[in-house]
Amino acid sequence: MAVCVAVIAKENYPLYIRSTPTENELKFHYMVHTSLDVVDEKISAMGKALVDQRELYLGLLYPTEDYKVYGYVTNSKVKFVMVVDSSNTALRDNEIRSMFRKLHNSYTDVMCNPFYNPGDRIQSRFVSLGRAFDNMVTSMMIQVC
Amino acid sequence: MSPTQWDFPVELCCRPMAFVTLTGLDVVFNAVHRAVWDAFCANRRADRVPISFKVLPGDHEYPKCRPKRTSYEWYIPKGILKTGWMNKHLNLVPALVVVFYELDWDEPQWKEKQSECATRVEIVRQSLQGRNTKVAVVLIQKKTPLPPGEDVIASERAAALCNACELSGKSLFVLPHTDHLVGYIIRLENAFYEHAQTYYYTEIRRVKSHKEFLNKTTHQLLFVRHQFKIAFFSELKQDTQNALKNYRTAYNLVHELRAHETNILEIKTMAGFINYKICRLCFQHNTPLDAIAQFRKHIDFCKKKIGSAELSFEHAAWMSKQFQAFGDLFDEAIKLGLTAIQTQNPGFYYQQAAYYAQERKQLAKTLCNHEASVMYPNPDPLETQTGVLDFYGQRSWRQGILSFDLSDPEKEKVGILAIQLKERNVVHSEMIITLLSNAVAQFKKYKCPRMKSHLMVQMGEEYYYAKDYTKALKLLDYVMCDYRSEGWWTLLTSILTTALKCSYLMAQLKDYITYSLELLGRASTLKDDQKSRIEKNLINVLMNESPDPEPDCDVLAVKTAQKLWADRISLAGSNIFTIGVQDFVPFVQCKAKFHAPSFHVDVPIQFDIYLKADCPHPIRFSKLCVSFNNQEYNQFCVIEEASKASEVLENLTQGKMCLVPGKTRKLLFKFVAKTEDVGKKIEITSVDLALGNEMGRCVVLNWQGGGGDAASSQEALQAARSFKRRPKLPDNEVHWDSIIIQASTMIISRVPNISVHLRHEPPALTNEMYCLVVTVQSHEKTQIRDVKLTAGLKPGQDANLTQKTHVTLHGTELCDESYPALLTDIPVGDLHPGEQLEKMLYVRCGTVGSRMFLVYVSYLINTTVEEKEIVCKCHKDETVTIETVFPFDVAVKFVSTKFEHLERVYADIPFLLMTDVLSASPWALTIVSSELQLAPSMSTVDQLESQVENVVLQTGESASECFCLRCPSLGNVEGGVATGHYIISWKRTSAMENIPTISTVITLPHVIVETIPLHVNADLPSFGRVRESLPVKYHLQNKTDLVQDVEISVEPSDAFMFSGLKQIRLPAQAFYTYQYFCQATGSTHG
């Protein structure tokens, strides 16, 4: 489904970024990074809205020829970015939403782990929950084929 | 850049305007004609009708009209659209030809002129044979015409002229050559415009009429062509709505054509043209979303129509052009007032165009890598007889051939080869960079800083491919900090790698070193083998040798670079590069930490420099120096390790300056502060760490302040947040994260070793000379010099207190306003060890309340620190809060001579003033004396001498005095009469002889004085005896100046027997005293 999943810290540095191994990793890094322009703009636009009324899902950030980039921002300003292949027209907005929600839940689990230090990069090597997060992302990416 | 094959033709991109030619105007020699022409051309703003005018001679040959086809049955079209068609209708075939002719209505030789005019019209008509072009005649006249209908000759002749020229009345115009030329011209051109529109209307009808003859099998191309023509004529007619509609139909028809490898280029070319027109019109109609939707549809349709694989770069080129053209249209629309948004702006289209241009480059690289021996085919298959193609998008070597089978495969091969060889000469990078920079400009406008950076990286990389390393480096260097500051290390590493290649290829020493330093650092995501390679190269460079080339560099460029590096070495002298690290993340980290936030001046200042290297191999530095805000300390904080250049990597585990990767190295520094710096801050301004030595090349890493580079603040924050337990390390090692930079320390004075005691008897009494005894005792081991005392009111309190507090050393005299509130720097001499001195201070407080007093003792002492003799200034201060109270309360009352309380006194009648002094002081007070100073209105009855002299009052005791006074009549005084002052002179009983007494002045209250008419005074004996007479005497005194009648009656009590007059009436004269006697004898006792 997704070809790239990224978690970005409040300060806009990457906490976690995974892309399909078959393709140029750097390209996705750039794509996620540039999408933060739109995320920033959307966040600042909704800054005035009340917290509980705020929609966390930011929707389609920007389309490129080959990919669609979606965004999601938590209340603590941690951003999730997901890149989906443009040709994958089967993927509806609702499904993207639910994928983000799943991602958010997994991220919350990571945050709840007492061995995780908020702001650290999420690495599957060290934290057992980091591995769980990784597995969840893998599951989201595998459904493609 | 000259237009390439892929650029859209000008006639497609321009706005079509009705084409009108003007004949019979001699604009070179005839001033009037010139003026007419100018009026047509000048100021063609938007409010003028859209016509493109051209002046042509009357006998101009217009393009020949081919004979009309009567049947399409056998006609097979050879292509979709002829290359010349648009231009023909824009610039060659007019909608209207205007014949200008100078002829006035009253022309004497009318007949001749009329026929000449008719001839001219005829010539034009001949040339336009077969076309529907309109002809109009304009008569240039010298006279202003009369209103219609009034000039009979004019209407007659006009009719005649029309007849002669076979013109309708509507096509004959008169242009008086008068003042209002422009006005006439505007009217004229509006009329022309109408004619032109009629012409294009008929053209559209004409093309439409062909439709019924077409059939779907052989005339597919014609459907497209005709639809396109209708749309184009509609545009000329300025009917953009219909034009759009027809272009849309044409677009759909194009995609209905049977596509094959042989005609795919033609189809795409036409689709691109029509799409361009549609998008352009959509923007013009202010429906940008339609334009975008159409463009998306177009791209989705054509994206996969690659065509011949051998020429797939052509498809990329075509795609790139589509995006670029749309970007241009979008941008143009924005300039005309359209608003774009962050996620939908021309930048995306330029970016995509650049992407396809890159793809084109890639494809060209693989498809056009022919051997140098492959020659360009001769004859050139791309040449045509006319130099241009007949139809848009066809191959020059098989124009007009519609068959899908290749009749001549050899010819096809040669043609493809020619195209490939041509493509090889295209400078792709230039195009890519232009597109990218267009995109950058757009994204900058629409608040996309990261997108902008990304594109600039791509530009930099493209410059790198184009071997323009200077520009590449400039761009990459510019954006690097964005990625660094946001902590995208993967991206930063990628950029740095390219930048390192550029700097290697240009042999830019400093850049090369800087990028190497960062690529070895912790922000780099390179693998260890890469880091090892870079470290080795870095060491080589520092040893004044050439580094190994970077991988994947162009072979030729590497050769040039190697030569450059060799030249650099031969030029070598001492090359020192100082690199500030605050803007990047080098492979060695530094933290400086003072041991304490403050140091006493008599102890050495100590601080540690922590260093940690992140590179793969141990590395030896040559020198470390620390700079301070006071540069005099710099000399004490230098570590230098003499080593040969070759030893940088050798002898690794020894030496202070050799860093083992991952291990924190601590270097201790110690120095003695200068005594002048007491109270100042010592700050580390920079730490310089040198790598390499001055014989070869030397890099000095410069940390501002106490260390830290571009990434460390975030790391420090993260470390502070962390609650992870760190594994225990051996005692001499520390965790890097746990070290907190402390780049400054305060120098504070030496701890005093004296005691300061204050002895006094609080509270202070108002206005007294309050004695404060200061005892200073030295506990120092050596003599202390220059002991100075500062004492008095502590500064920084209520300003009024300063006015009302005075300090002196001399208690023998009262101090006045001129004395200060704080005595500063009173020299009290030297003190030997153990010696003590006492100093008395006298404070006079004029108001009650509490005050803080400061006693500050400073002295000098010689001491040694680190075998260095220094003179320290020490000081000790004591503060004390002293309450000031009134010494006593004074109460005053007026009583009659019989000690009865008086609300008011009576004029001339004596009364008593009683004072009552109640001591409020906790200490015994001695009233030295008291004095009553009477106001002039008061007079005394007897002597006013003090009755309380030398009375000692203990706490709570009071002393009273009584004075007999009289107030003469003054009449009615408002608020009473002033009595005077009561002055008490007093001191503490405990005070010494020489302490002056203090006078406290108490203002006595005013008293109301009342005048009375009659004063009765009874004179009674103090006692009487039973059964003896008791004489009672009454004095009656008339206080008025009139005679009063007085009636006196005596009513004795039952206890007395009474003799004398019981009732008497007598006149009492003014100011006269009567005595009235009576006697009473008491009967009982009590």
Tab-separated table of C-alpha atoms in Angstrom, chain B residues 593-918:
chain	number	residue	atom	x	y	z
B	593	LYS	CA	33.634	23.107	31.552
B	594	PHE	CA	34.844	25.228	34.423
B	595	HIS	CA	34.940	23.272	37.613
B	596	ALA	CA	32.814	25.807	39.387
B	597	PRO	CA	30.598	28.709	38.483
B	598	SER	CA	32.903	30.943	40.533
B	599	PHE	CA	36.420	30.883	41.881
B	600	HIS	CA	38.001	32.801	44.712
B	601	VAL	CA	40.880	34.835	43.486
B	602	ASP	CA	43.324	33.044	45.787
B	603	VAL	CA	42.680	29.625	44.310
B	604	PRO	CA	43.668	28.571	40.794
B	605	ILE	CA	40.936	28.472	38.209
B	606	GLN	CA	40.455	25.018	36.804
B	607	PHE	CA	38.558	23.810	33.835
B	608	ASP	CA	38.400	20.769	31.641
B	609	ILE	CA	38.290	20.510	27.902
B	610	TYR	CA	36.571	17.344	26.807
B	611	LEU	CA	37.237	16.046	23.341
B	612	LYS	CA	35.679	13.163	21.521
B	613	ALA	CA	36.351	11.945	18.017
B	614	ASP	CA	33.765	10.156	15.900
B	615	CYS	CA	35.997	9.124	13.032
B	616	PRO	CA	36.797	5.451	12.480
B	617	HIS	CA	40.504	5.602	13.358
B	618	PRO	CA	42.368	7.221	16.217
B	619	ILE	CA	43.670	10.626	15.344
B	620	ARG	CA	46.351	12.857	16.798
B	621	PHE	CA	45.969	16.578	17.079
B	622	SER	CA	48.908	18.874	17.295
B	623	LYS	CA	47.737	21.751	19.376
B	624	LEU	CA	44.917	22.935	21.524
B	625	CYS	CA	44.520	26.511	22.636
B	626	VAL	CA	41.794	28.157	24.593
B	627	SER	CA	40.999	31.841	24.265
B	628	PHE	CA	39.354	33.961	26.904
B	629	ASN	CA	37.628	37.274	26.970
B	630	ASN	CA	40.698	38.469	28.818
B	631	GLN	CA	43.384	37.481	26.387
B	632	GLU	CA	46.118	37.506	28.986
B	633	TYR	CA	45.013	34.091	30.152
B	634	ASN	CA	45.337	32.552	26.692
B	635	GLN	CA	49.029	31.851	27.181
B	636	PHE	CA	48.342	29.566	30.116
B	637	CYS	CA	45.935	27.326	28.260
B	638	VAL	CA	47.819	25.851	25.359
B	639	ILE	CA	48.756	22.243	24.829
B	640	GLU	CA	51.124	21.544	22.035
B	641	GLU	CA	52.511	18.242	21.088
B	642	ALA	CA	55.521	18.348	18.927
B	643	SER	CA	55.181	15.641	16.405
B	644	LYS	CA	56.157	15.046	12.890
B	645	ALA	CA	53.532	15.140	10.239
B	646	SER	CA	53.938	11.460	9.653
B	647	GLU	CA	52.985	10.702	13.206
B	648	VAL	CA	49.470	11.863	12.911
B	649	LEU	CA	48.265	8.333	12.686
B	650	GLU	CA	51.115	6.555	14.433
B	651	ASN	CA	52.003	6.012	18.033
B	652	LEU	CA	48.403	6.182	18.690
B	653	THR	CA	47.554	5.281	22.165
B	654	GLN	CA	50.034	7.621	23.723
B	655	GLY	CA	49.987	11.322	24.030
B	656	LYS	CA	47.442	13.654	25.420
B	657	MET	CA	46.309	14.825	22.046
B	658	CYS	CA	45.609	11.501	20.550
B	659	LEU	CA	41.925	10.735	20.406
B	660	VAL	CA	40.587	7.238	20.311
B	661	PRO	CA	37.210	7.134	18.532
B	662	GLY	CA	34.268	7.047	20.863
B	663	LYS	CA	36.338	7.731	23.979
B	664	THR	CA	36.050	10.993	25.779
B	665	ARG	CA	39.359	12.691	26.441
B	666	LYS	CA	39.606	15.101	29.335
B	667	LEU	CA	42.270	17.772	29.445
B	668	LEU	CA	42.688	19.755	32.636
B	669	PHE	CA	43.771	23.379	32.621
B	670	LYS	CA	44.703	25.513	35.580
B	671	PHE	CA	45.632	29.155	35.880
B	672	VAL	CA	45.623	31.938	38.392
B	673	ALA	CA	43.272	34.798	37.885
B	674	LYS	CA	44.453	38.362	38.033
B	675	THR	CA	43.388	40.320	41.040
B	676	GLU	CA	42.036	43.059	38.778
B	677	ASP	CA	39.506	40.581	37.495
B	678	VAL	CA	37.809	40.155	40.819
B	679	GLY	CA	34.116	40.607	40.265
B	680	LYS	CA	34.467	39.988	36.562
B	681	LYS	CA	33.405	37.067	34.457
B	682	ILE	CA	36.014	34.954	32.750
B	683	GLU	CA	34.629	33.489	29.613
B	684	ILE	CA	36.047	31.014	27.161
B	685	THR	CA	35.560	32.744	23.843
B	686	SER	CA	36.910	29.999	21.669
B	687	VAL	CA	38.680	26.690	21.614
B	688	ASP	CA	41.072	26.023	18.764
B	689	LEU	CA	42.145	22.537	17.947
B	690	ALA	CA	44.807	22.073	15.326
B	691	LEU	CA	45.161	19.031	13.164
B	692	GLY	CA	48.292	18.551	11.129
B	693	ASN	CA	51.273	20.757	11.602
B	694	GLU	CA	52.464	23.953	10.177
B	695	MET	CA	55.075	22.280	8.057
B	696	GLY	CA	52.479	20.602	5.912
B	697	ARG	CA	48.933	21.732	6.082
B	698	CYS	CA	47.190	22.543	9.234
B	699	VAL	CA	43.497	22.743	9.986
B	700	VAL	CA	42.426	24.699	12.977
B	701	LEU	CA	38.986	23.805	14.219
B	702	ASN	CA	37.529	26.734	15.982
B	703	TRP	CA	34.725	26.364	18.510
B	704	GLN	CA	33.036	29.525	19.610
B	705	GLY	CA	32.482	29.715	23.320
B	706	GLY	CA	32.725	26.515	25.254
B	707	GLY	CA	32.316	24.164	22.325
B	708	GLY	CA	29.303	22.817	20.545
B	709	ASP	CA	28.554	22.647	16.857
B	710	ALA	CA	25.485	22.781	14.652
B	711	ALA	CA	23.986	19.598	16.080
B	712	SER	CA	24.936	19.773	19.714
B	713	SER	CA	22.157	21.946	21.079
B	714	GLN	CA	19.536	19.454	19.963
B	715	GLU	CA	21.630	16.617	21.362
B	716	ALA	CA	21.994	18.372	24.677
B	717	LEU	CA	18.239	18.829	24.836
B	718	GLN	CA	17.679	15.187	24.058
B	719	ALA	CA	20.240	14.143	26.663
B	720	ALA	CA	18.560	16.338	29.237
B	721	ARG	CA	15.215	14.720	28.495
B	722	SER	CA	16.607	11.261	28.753
B	723	PHE	CA	16.147	9.313	31.930
B	724	LYS	CA	18.130	6.357	30.751
B	725	ARG	CA	20.613	5.071	33.234
B	726	ARG	CA	24.058	5.236	31.862
B	727	PRO	CA	26.318	2.245	32.386
B	728	LYS	CA	29.005	2.740	34.933
B	729	LEU	CA	32.362	3.743	33.583
B	730	PRO	CA	35.788	3.614	35.177
B	731	ASP	CA	36.476	6.586	37.396
B	732	ASN	CA	38.578	8.536	34.955
B	733	GLU	CA	36.002	8.362	32.198
B	734	VAL	CA	32.791	10.261	31.721
B	735	HIS	CA	29.755	9.980	29.537
B	736	TRP	CA	29.888	12.538	26.812
B	737	ASP	CA	26.202	13.343	27.095
B	738	SER	CA	26.464	14.021	30.766
B	739	ILE	CA	28.979	16.804	30.295
B	740	ILE	CA	27.331	20.171	30.370
B	741	ILE	CA	29.207	23.064	28.893
B	742	GLN	CA	30.135	25.752	31.364
B	743	ALA	CA	31.995	28.352	29.415
B	744	SER	CA	32.260	31.085	31.988
B	745	THR	CA	33.073	31.552	35.610
B	746	MET	CA	33.104	34.464	38.013
B	747	ILE	CA	36.205	35.583	39.864
B	748	ILE	CA	35.212	36.482	43.364
B	749	SER	CA	37.323	37.960	46.077
B	750	ARG	CA	39.170	35.899	48.622
B	751	VAL	CA	37.162	34.758	51.608
B	752	PRO	CA	37.846	37.267	54.418
B	753	ASN	CA	39.246	35.907	57.604
B	754	ILE	CA	38.265	38.656	59.990
B	755	SER	CA	35.351	39.072	62.256
B	756	VAL	CA	33.225	42.147	62.414
B	757	HIS	CA	31.048	42.702	65.465
B	758	LEU	CA	28.559	45.408	66.121
B	759	ARG	CA	27.643	46.452	69.619
B	760	HIS	CA	24.791	48.837	70.278
B	761	GLU	CA	21.713	49.310	72.371
B	762	PRO	CA	18.639	49.248	70.217
B	763	PRO	CA	16.282	50.771	69.616
B	764	ALA	CA	17.634	54.120	68.568
B	765	LEU	CA	15.803	57.129	69.866
B	766	THR	CA	14.742	59.874	67.559
B	767	ASN	CA	17.423	62.454	67.043
B	768	GLU	CA	19.820	60.973	69.551
B	769	MET	CA	23.447	60.295	68.671
B	770	TYR	CA	23.048	56.556	68.579
B	771	CYS	CA	26.264	54.783	69.287
B	772	LEU	CA	27.332	51.792	67.215
B	773	VAL	CA	30.543	50.141	68.251
B	774	VAL	CA	32.287	48.217	65.462
B	775	THR	CA	34.844	45.649	66.486
B	776	VAL	CA	37.111	44.233	63.792
B	777	GLN	CA	39.335	41.356	64.648
B	778	SER	CA	41.813	39.800	62.272
B	779	HIS	CA	42.120	36.037	62.157
B	780	GLU	CA	44.534	36.119	59.254
B	781	LYS	CA	47.901	34.487	59.485
B	782	THR	CA	49.706	37.540	58.269
B	783	GLN	CA	49.373	41.218	58.713
B	784	ILE	CA	46.490	42.827	56.919
B	785	ARG	CA	46.934	46.239	55.437
B	786	ASP	CA	44.888	49.141	54.436
B	787	VAL	CA	41.875	48.216	56.475
B	788	LYS	CA	39.022	50.440	55.506
B	789	LEU	CA	35.621	50.799	56.920
B	790	THR	CA	32.516	51.816	55.119
B	791	ALA	CA	29.542	52.298	57.350
B	792	GLY	CA	26.193	53.904	57.397
B	793	LEU	CA	22.791	53.560	55.935
B	794	LYS	CA	22.745	50.689	53.470
B	795	PRO	CA	22.197	52.119	49.996
B	796	GLY	CA	19.118	51.194	48.091
B	797	GLN	CA	16.548	51.999	50.758
B	798	ASP	CA	13.893	54.683	50.745
B	799	ALA	CA	15.405	57.937	49.556
B	800	ASN	CA	13.789	59.873	52.396
B	801	LEU	CA	15.794	57.835	54.856
B	802	THR	CA	19.010	59.193	53.390
B	803	GLN	CA	17.811	62.716	54.178
B	804	LYS	CA	16.916	61.816	57.722
B	805	THR	CA	19.898	59.705	58.673
B	806	HIS	CA	23.314	61.072	59.445
B	807	VAL	CA	26.449	59.274	60.400
B	808	THR	CA	29.566	60.606	62.096
B	809	LEU	CA	32.548	59.278	63.911
B	810	HIS	CA	32.418	62.027	66.524
B	811	GLY	CA	29.776	61.648	69.132
B	812	THR	CA	30.667	64.833	70.969
B	813	GLU	CA	28.753	67.123	68.758
B	814	LEU	CA	25.330	66.819	67.313
B	815	CYS	CA	25.395	66.263	63.612
B	816	ASP	CA	23.230	68.256	61.303
B	817	GLU	CA	21.921	67.969	57.760
B	818	SER	CA	25.373	68.328	56.268
B	819	TYR	CA	26.514	64.949	57.512
B	820	PRO	CA	26.256	62.028	55.093
B	821	ALA	CA	24.166	58.925	55.525
B	822	LEU	CA	27.062	56.666	54.604
B	823	LEU	CA	30.700	57.111	55.496
B	824	THR	CA	32.941	55.468	52.941
B	825	ASP	CA	36.458	54.138	53.115
B	826	ILE	CA	37.463	55.326	56.527
B	827	PRO	CA	41.059	54.235	56.852
B	828	VAL	CA	41.674	52.434	60.069
B	829	GLY	CA	45.231	51.273	59.477
B	830	ASP	CA	46.771	47.824	59.603
B	831	LEU	CA	46.053	44.879	61.815
B	832	HIS	CA	48.402	42.216	62.996
B	833	PRO	CA	47.217	38.658	63.291
B	834	GLY	CA	44.802	38.333	66.165
B	835	GLU	CA	44.700	42.045	66.753
B	836	GLN	CA	41.418	43.784	67.099
B	837	LEU	CA	40.232	47.329	66.811
B	838	GLU	CA	37.168	49.146	67.814
B	839	LYS	CA	35.526	52.058	66.133
B	840	MET	CA	32.581	54.038	67.379
B	841	LEU	CA	30.024	55.311	65.014
B	842	TYR	CA	27.273	57.698	65.834
B	843	VAL	CA	24.081	57.658	63.928
B	844	ARG	CA	21.407	60.230	64.172
B	845	CYS	CA	17.984	59.233	62.924
B	846	GLY	CA	15.541	62.045	62.427
B	847	THR	CA	12.464	59.903	61.879
B	848	VAL	CA	11.074	56.793	63.435
B	849	GLY	CA	11.027	53.478	61.596
B	850	SER	CA	13.499	50.742	60.810
B	851	ARG	CA	16.687	51.211	58.856
B	852	MET	CA	19.309	48.864	57.561
B	853	PHE	CA	22.851	49.780	58.350
B	854	LEU	CA	25.834	48.402	56.578
B	855	VAL	CA	29.278	47.961	57.954
B	856	TYR	CA	31.776	46.931	55.325
B	857	VAL	CA	35.378	46.243	56.114
B	858	SER	CA	37.921	45.821	53.361
B	859	TYR	CA	41.602	45.120	53.562
B	860	LEU	CA	44.550	43.964	51.585
B	861	ILE	CA	46.545	40.866	52.229
B	862	ASN	CA	49.472	39.234	50.498
B	863	THR	CA	49.063	35.605	49.673
B	864	THR	CA	50.560	32.982	47.392
B	865	VAL	CA	48.704	30.887	44.887
B	866	GLU	CA	50.535	28.286	42.896
B	867	GLU	CA	53.842	29.857	43.982
B	868	LYS	CA	52.710	33.177	42.820
B	869	GLU	CA	52.498	36.155	45.137
B	870	ILE	CA	49.320	38.087	44.832
B	871	VAL	CA	47.739	40.915	46.737
B	872	CYS	CA	44.181	40.095	47.547
B	873	LYS	CA	41.570	42.521	48.490
B	874	CYS	CA	39.146	41.006	50.915
B	875	HIS	CA	36.077	42.431	52.421
B	876	LYS	CA	33.481	41.497	54.887
B	877	ASP	CA	30.217	43.180	55.507
B	878	GLU	CA	27.637	43.140	58.220
B	879	THR	CA	24.210	44.579	58.065
B	880	VAL	CA	22.000	45.394	60.954
B	881	THR	CA	18.471	46.621	61.106
B	882	ILE	CA	17.854	49.276	63.718
B	883	GLU	CA	14.477	50.473	64.789
B	884	THR	CA	14.120	54.138	65.749
B	885	VAL	CA	11.462	55.139	68.262
B	886	PHE	CA	10.342	58.333	70.025
B	887	PRO	CA	12.092	58.596	73.411
B	888	PHE	CA	8.961	59.754	75.225
B	889	ASP	CA	5.383	60.801	74.779
B	890	VAL	CA	4.470	64.264	75.909
B	891	ALA	CA	0.898	65.032	76.956
B	892	VAL	CA	-0.244	68.612	77.592
B	893	LYS	CA	-3.459	69.743	79.278
B	894	PHE	CA	-4.985	72.933	80.486
B	895	VAL	CA	-6.564	73.063	83.930
B	896	SER	CA	-7.974	75.770	86.098
B	897	THR	CA	-6.228	76.927	89.183
B	898	LYS	CA	-8.357	74.420	90.982
B	899	PHE	CA	-7.020	71.687	88.752
B	900	GLU	CA	-10.283	71.325	86.974
B	901	HIS	CA	-10.079	70.327	83.376
B	902	LEU	CA	-10.622	73.203	81.018
B	903	GLU	CA	-12.040	73.007	77.553
B	904	ARG	CA	-11.177	76.642	77.109
B	905	VAL	CA	-9.503	79.298	79.091
B	906	TYR	CA	-10.924	82.643	80.062
B	907	ALA	CA	-9.270	85.846	79.193
B	908	ASP	CA	-7.273	87.310	81.981
B	909	ILE	CA	-8.112	84.500	84.320
B	910	PRO	CA	-5.026	82.473	85.298
B	911	PHE	CA	-4.964	78.827	84.383
B	912	LEU	CA	-2.494	75.997	84.578
B	913	LEU	CA	-0.593	74.290	81.759
B	914	MET	CA	0.406	70.791	82.703
B	915	THR	CA	2.944	68.747	80.775
B	916	ASP	CA	3.381	65.072	81.231
B	917	VAL	CA	6.475	63.372	79.810
B	918	LEU	CA	6.088	59.591	79.613
